[in-house]
Amino acid sequence: MFLKSDKAKVTAVPARAAPSLVSADLKIRGNLNNPGEVHFDGTIEGDITCRKLIVGEKASITGDVEAHEAVIRGKVTGRVKAHSVELTKTANVIGDIRHDTLVIEAGAFLEGRCMGK
């Protein structure tokens, strides 16, 4: 037989949410915070904080990025801080990158310093 105190110990497994999508025609002035994954194709003047960030080829971010994982295909002007950072061949980053792992494809543009955490 279960007691009421035993029910309190059972925790529900959190459902994995679908990624948040920011389309190319959306412009944001302000910060974006999301505990999950963000696919960003728009324009933002502000900071982005999330678990995983995928920056599309036509996206433009003017502000700092903080994530566990960041895949950058577009333009970022600001500091990038993430455990894992990948700059694809279409990436254009102007700012410092703090990382544990960093992958830079041939053709990517980076103006800034790369520093391990």
PDB file of C-alpha atoms in Angstrom:
ATOM      1  CA  MET A   1       0.000   0.000   0.000  1.00  0.00           C
ATOM      2  CA  PHE A   2       1.282   3.459  -0.902  1.00  0.00           C
ATOM      3  CA  LEU A   3       1.321   6.247   1.592  1.00  0.00           C
ATOM      4  CA  LYS A   4       0.810   9.902   0.726  1.00  0.00           C
ATOM      5  CA  SER A   5       4.439  10.573   1.549  1.00  0.00           C
ATOM      6  CA  ASP A   6       5.517   7.989  -1.064  1.00  0.00           C
ATOM      7  CA  LYS A   7       3.562   9.780  -3.809  1.00  0.00           C
ATOM      8  CA  ALA A   8       5.491  12.965  -3.146  1.00  0.00           C
ATOM      9  CA  LYS A   9       8.755  11.168  -3.898  1.00  0.00           C
ATOM     10  CA  VAL A  10       7.678  10.164  -7.404  1.00  0.00           C
ATOM     11  CA  THR A  11       8.737  12.770  -9.940  1.00  0.00           C
ATOM     12  CA  ALA A  12       7.405  13.037 -13.448  1.00  0.00           C
ATOM     13  CA  VAL A  13       9.841  12.784 -16.308  1.00  0.00           C
ATOM     14  CA  PRO A  14       9.813  16.156 -18.117  1.00  0.00           C
ATOM     15  CA  ALA A  15       8.603  15.952 -21.701  1.00  0.00           C
ATOM     16  CA  ARG A  16      11.074  17.187 -24.269  1.00  0.00           C
ATOM     17  CA  ALA A  17       9.640  20.277 -25.870  1.00  0.00           C
ATOM     18  CA  ALA A  18       9.858  21.022 -29.568  1.00  0.00           C
ATOM     19  CA  PRO A  19      12.462  23.631 -30.525  1.00  0.00           C
ATOM     20  CA  SER A  20      11.363  27.255 -30.578  1.00  0.00           C
ATOM     21  CA  LEU A  21      11.505  28.680 -34.090  1.00  0.00           C
ATOM     22  CA  VAL A  22      12.202  32.337 -34.791  1.00  0.00           C
ATOM     23  CA  SER A  23      11.452  32.998 -38.469  1.00  0.00           C
ATOM     24  CA  ALA A  24      13.470  35.196 -40.823  1.00  0.00           C
ATOM     25  CA  ASP A  25      10.835  37.940 -40.913  1.00  0.00           C
ATOM     26  CA  LEU A  26      10.843  38.457 -37.129  1.00  0.00           C
ATOM     27  CA  LYS A  27      12.870  41.315 -35.609  1.00  0.00           C
ATOM     28  CA  ILE A  28      13.393  41.432 -31.849  1.00  0.00           C
ATOM     29  CA  ARG A  29      14.667  44.299 -29.745  1.00  0.00           C
ATOM     30  CA  GLY A  30      15.300  42.844 -26.297  1.00  0.00           C
ATOM     31  CA  ASN A  31      16.625  39.665 -24.710  1.00  0.00           C
ATOM     32  CA  LEU A  32      15.487  36.140 -25.533  1.00  0.00           C
ATOM     33  CA  ASN A  33      15.576  33.482 -22.780  1.00  0.00           C
ATOM     34  CA  ASN A  34      14.539  29.882 -23.383  1.00  0.00           C
ATOM     35  CA  PRO A  35      15.390  26.794 -21.295  1.00  0.00           C
ATOM     36  CA  GLY A  36      15.311  24.593 -24.409  1.00  0.00           C
ATOM     37  CA  GLU A  37      16.386  24.691 -28.030  1.00  0.00           C
ATOM     38  CA  VAL A  38      16.062  27.730 -30.313  1.00  0.00           C
ATOM     39  CA  HIS A  39      16.339  27.781 -34.121  1.00  0.00           C
ATOM     40  CA  PHE A  40      16.972  31.450 -34.864  1.00  0.00           C
ATOM     41  CA  ASP A  41      16.578  32.839 -38.388  1.00  0.00           C
ATOM     42  CA  GLY A  42      15.513  36.423 -37.600  1.00  0.00           C
ATOM     43  CA  THR A  43      17.212  39.586 -36.362  1.00  0.00           C
ATOM     44  CA  ILE A  44      17.761  40.461 -32.705  1.00  0.00           C
ATOM     45  CA  GLU A  45      19.300  43.373 -30.870  1.00  0.00           C
ATOM     46  CA  GLY A  46      19.731  41.770 -27.470  1.00  0.00           C
ATOM     47  CA  ASP A  47      21.157  38.767 -25.683  1.00  0.00           C
ATOM     48  CA  ILE A  48      20.115  35.143 -26.209  1.00  0.00           C
ATOM     49  CA  THR A  49      20.272  32.540 -23.437  1.00  0.00           C
ATOM     50  CA  CYS A  50      19.177  28.954 -24.116  1.00  0.00           C
ATOM     51  CA  ARG A  51      20.266  25.314 -23.907  1.00  0.00           C
ATOM     52  CA  LYS A  52      20.903  24.869 -27.651  1.00  0.00           C
ATOM     53  CA  LEU A  53      21.038  27.618 -30.251  1.00  0.00           C
ATOM     54  CA  ILE A  54      21.089  27.130 -34.003  1.00  0.00           C
ATOM     55  CA  VAL A  55      21.679  30.404 -35.868  1.00  0.00           C
ATOM     56  CA  GLY A  56      20.483  30.278 -39.470  1.00  0.00           C
ATOM     57  CA  GLU A  57      22.498  31.538 -42.447  1.00  0.00           C
ATOM     58  CA  LYS A  58      20.428  34.735 -42.838  1.00  0.00           C
ATOM     59  CA  ALA A  59      20.121  35.410 -39.091  1.00  0.00           C
ATOM     60  CA  SER A  60      21.717  38.409 -37.395  1.00  0.00           C
ATOM     61  CA  ILE A  61      22.392  38.700 -33.665  1.00  0.00           C
ATOM     62  CA  THR A  62      23.755  41.868 -32.088  1.00  0.00           C
ATOM     63  CA  GLY A  63      24.282  40.885 -28.467  1.00  0.00           C
ATOM     64  CA  ASP A  64      25.757  38.147 -26.328  1.00  0.00           C
ATOM     65  CA  VAL A  65      24.957  34.460 -26.705  1.00  0.00           C
ATOM     66  CA  GLU A  66      25.018  31.996 -23.824  1.00  0.00           C
ATOM     67  CA  ALA A  67      24.127  28.363 -24.434  1.00  0.00           C
ATOM     68  CA  HIS A  68      25.240  24.826 -23.715  1.00  0.00           C
ATOM     69  CA  GLU A  69      25.569  24.199 -27.449  1.00  0.00           C
ATOM     70  CA  ALA A  70      25.745  26.794 -30.256  1.00  0.00           C
ATOM     71  CA  VAL A  71      25.783  26.141 -34.008  1.00  0.00           C
ATOM     72  CA  ILE A  72      26.368  29.395 -35.869  1.00  0.00           C
ATOM     73  CA  ARG A  73      25.661  29.676 -39.584  1.00  0.00           C
ATOM     74  CA  GLY A  74      24.793  33.405 -39.685  1.00  0.00           C
ATOM     75  CA  LYS A  75      26.072  36.653 -38.187  1.00  0.00           C
ATOM     76  CA  VAL A  76      26.779  37.236 -34.493  1.00  0.00           C
ATOM     77  CA  THR A  77      28.203  40.509 -33.216  1.00  0.00           C
ATOM     78  CA  GLY A  78      28.903  39.950 -29.533  1.00  0.00           C
ATOM     79  CA  ARG A  79      30.362  37.484 -27.075  1.00  0.00           C
ATOM     80  CA  VAL A  80      29.569  33.771 -27.461  1.00  0.00           C
ATOM     81  CA  LYS A  81      29.796  31.568 -24.370  1.00  0.00           C
ATOM     82  CA  ALA A  82      28.951  27.872 -24.753  1.00  0.00           C
ATOM     83  CA  HIS A  83      30.233  24.435 -23.836  1.00  0.00           C
ATOM     84  CA  SER A  84      30.263  23.450 -27.517  1.00  0.00           C
ATOM     85  CA  VAL A  85      30.538  25.969 -30.383  1.00  0.00           C
ATOM     86  CA  GLU A  86      30.446  25.195 -34.090  1.00  0.00           C
ATOM     87  CA  LEU A  87      31.067  27.847 -36.748  1.00  0.00           C
ATOM     88  CA  THR A  88      29.982  26.631 -40.174  1.00  0.00           C
ATOM     89  CA  LYS A  89      31.441  27.934 -43.432  1.00  0.00           C
ATOM     90  CA  THR A  90      28.776  30.675 -43.617  1.00  0.00           C
ATOM     91  CA  ALA A  91      29.336  31.949 -40.039  1.00  0.00           C
ATOM     92  CA  ASN A  92      30.384  35.549 -39.419  1.00  0.00           C
ATOM     93  CA  VAL A  93      31.308  36.187 -35.775  1.00  0.00           C
ATOM     94  CA  ILE A  94      32.700  39.457 -34.450  1.00  0.00           C
ATOM     95  CA  GLY A  95      33.415  38.922 -30.778  1.00  0.00           C
ATOM     96  CA  ASP A  96      35.138  36.635 -28.317  1.00  0.00           C
ATOM     97  CA  ILE A  97      34.207  32.974 -27.923  1.00  0.00           C
ATOM     98  CA  ARG A  98      34.448  31.126 -24.582  1.00  0.00           C
ATOM     99  CA  HIS A  99      34.142  27.387 -25.061  1.00  0.00           C
ATOM    100  CA  ASP A 100      35.109  23.880 -24.012  1.00  0.00           C
ATOM    101  CA  THR A 101      35.016  22.552 -27.590  1.00  0.00           C
ATOM    102  CA  LEU A 102      35.212  24.613 -30.771  1.00  0.00           C
ATOM    103  CA  VAL A 103      34.816  23.575 -34.415  1.00  0.00           C
ATOM    104  CA  ILE A 104      35.504  26.086 -37.194  1.00  0.00           C
ATOM    105  CA  GLU A 105      34.794  25.061 -40.782  1.00  0.00           C
ATOM    106  CA  ALA A 106      36.879  26.437 -43.640  1.00  0.00           C
ATOM    107  CA  GLY A 107      35.317  29.675 -44.862  1.00  0.00           C
ATOM    108  CA  ALA A 108      33.952  30.806 -41.485  1.00  0.00           C
ATOM    109  CA  PHE A 109      34.827  34.375 -40.468  1.00  0.00           C
ATOM    110  CA  LEU A 110      35.897  35.107 -36.896  1.00  0.00           C
ATOM    111  CA  GLU A 111      37.209  38.396 -35.533  1.00  0.00           C
ATOM    112  CA  GLY A 112      37.877  37.933 -31.849  1.00  0.00           C
ATOM    113  CA  ARG A 113      39.580  35.702 -29.329  1.00  0.00           C
ATOM    114  CA  CYS A 114      38.856  32.034 -28.633  1.00  0.00           C
ATOM    115  CA  MET A 115      39.292  31.038 -25.005  1.00  0.00           C
ATOM    116  CA  GLY A 116      38.695  27.774 -23.196  1.00  0.00           C
ATOM    117  CA  LYS A 117      36.492  28.089 -20.117  1.00  0.00           C
TER     118      LYS A 117
END
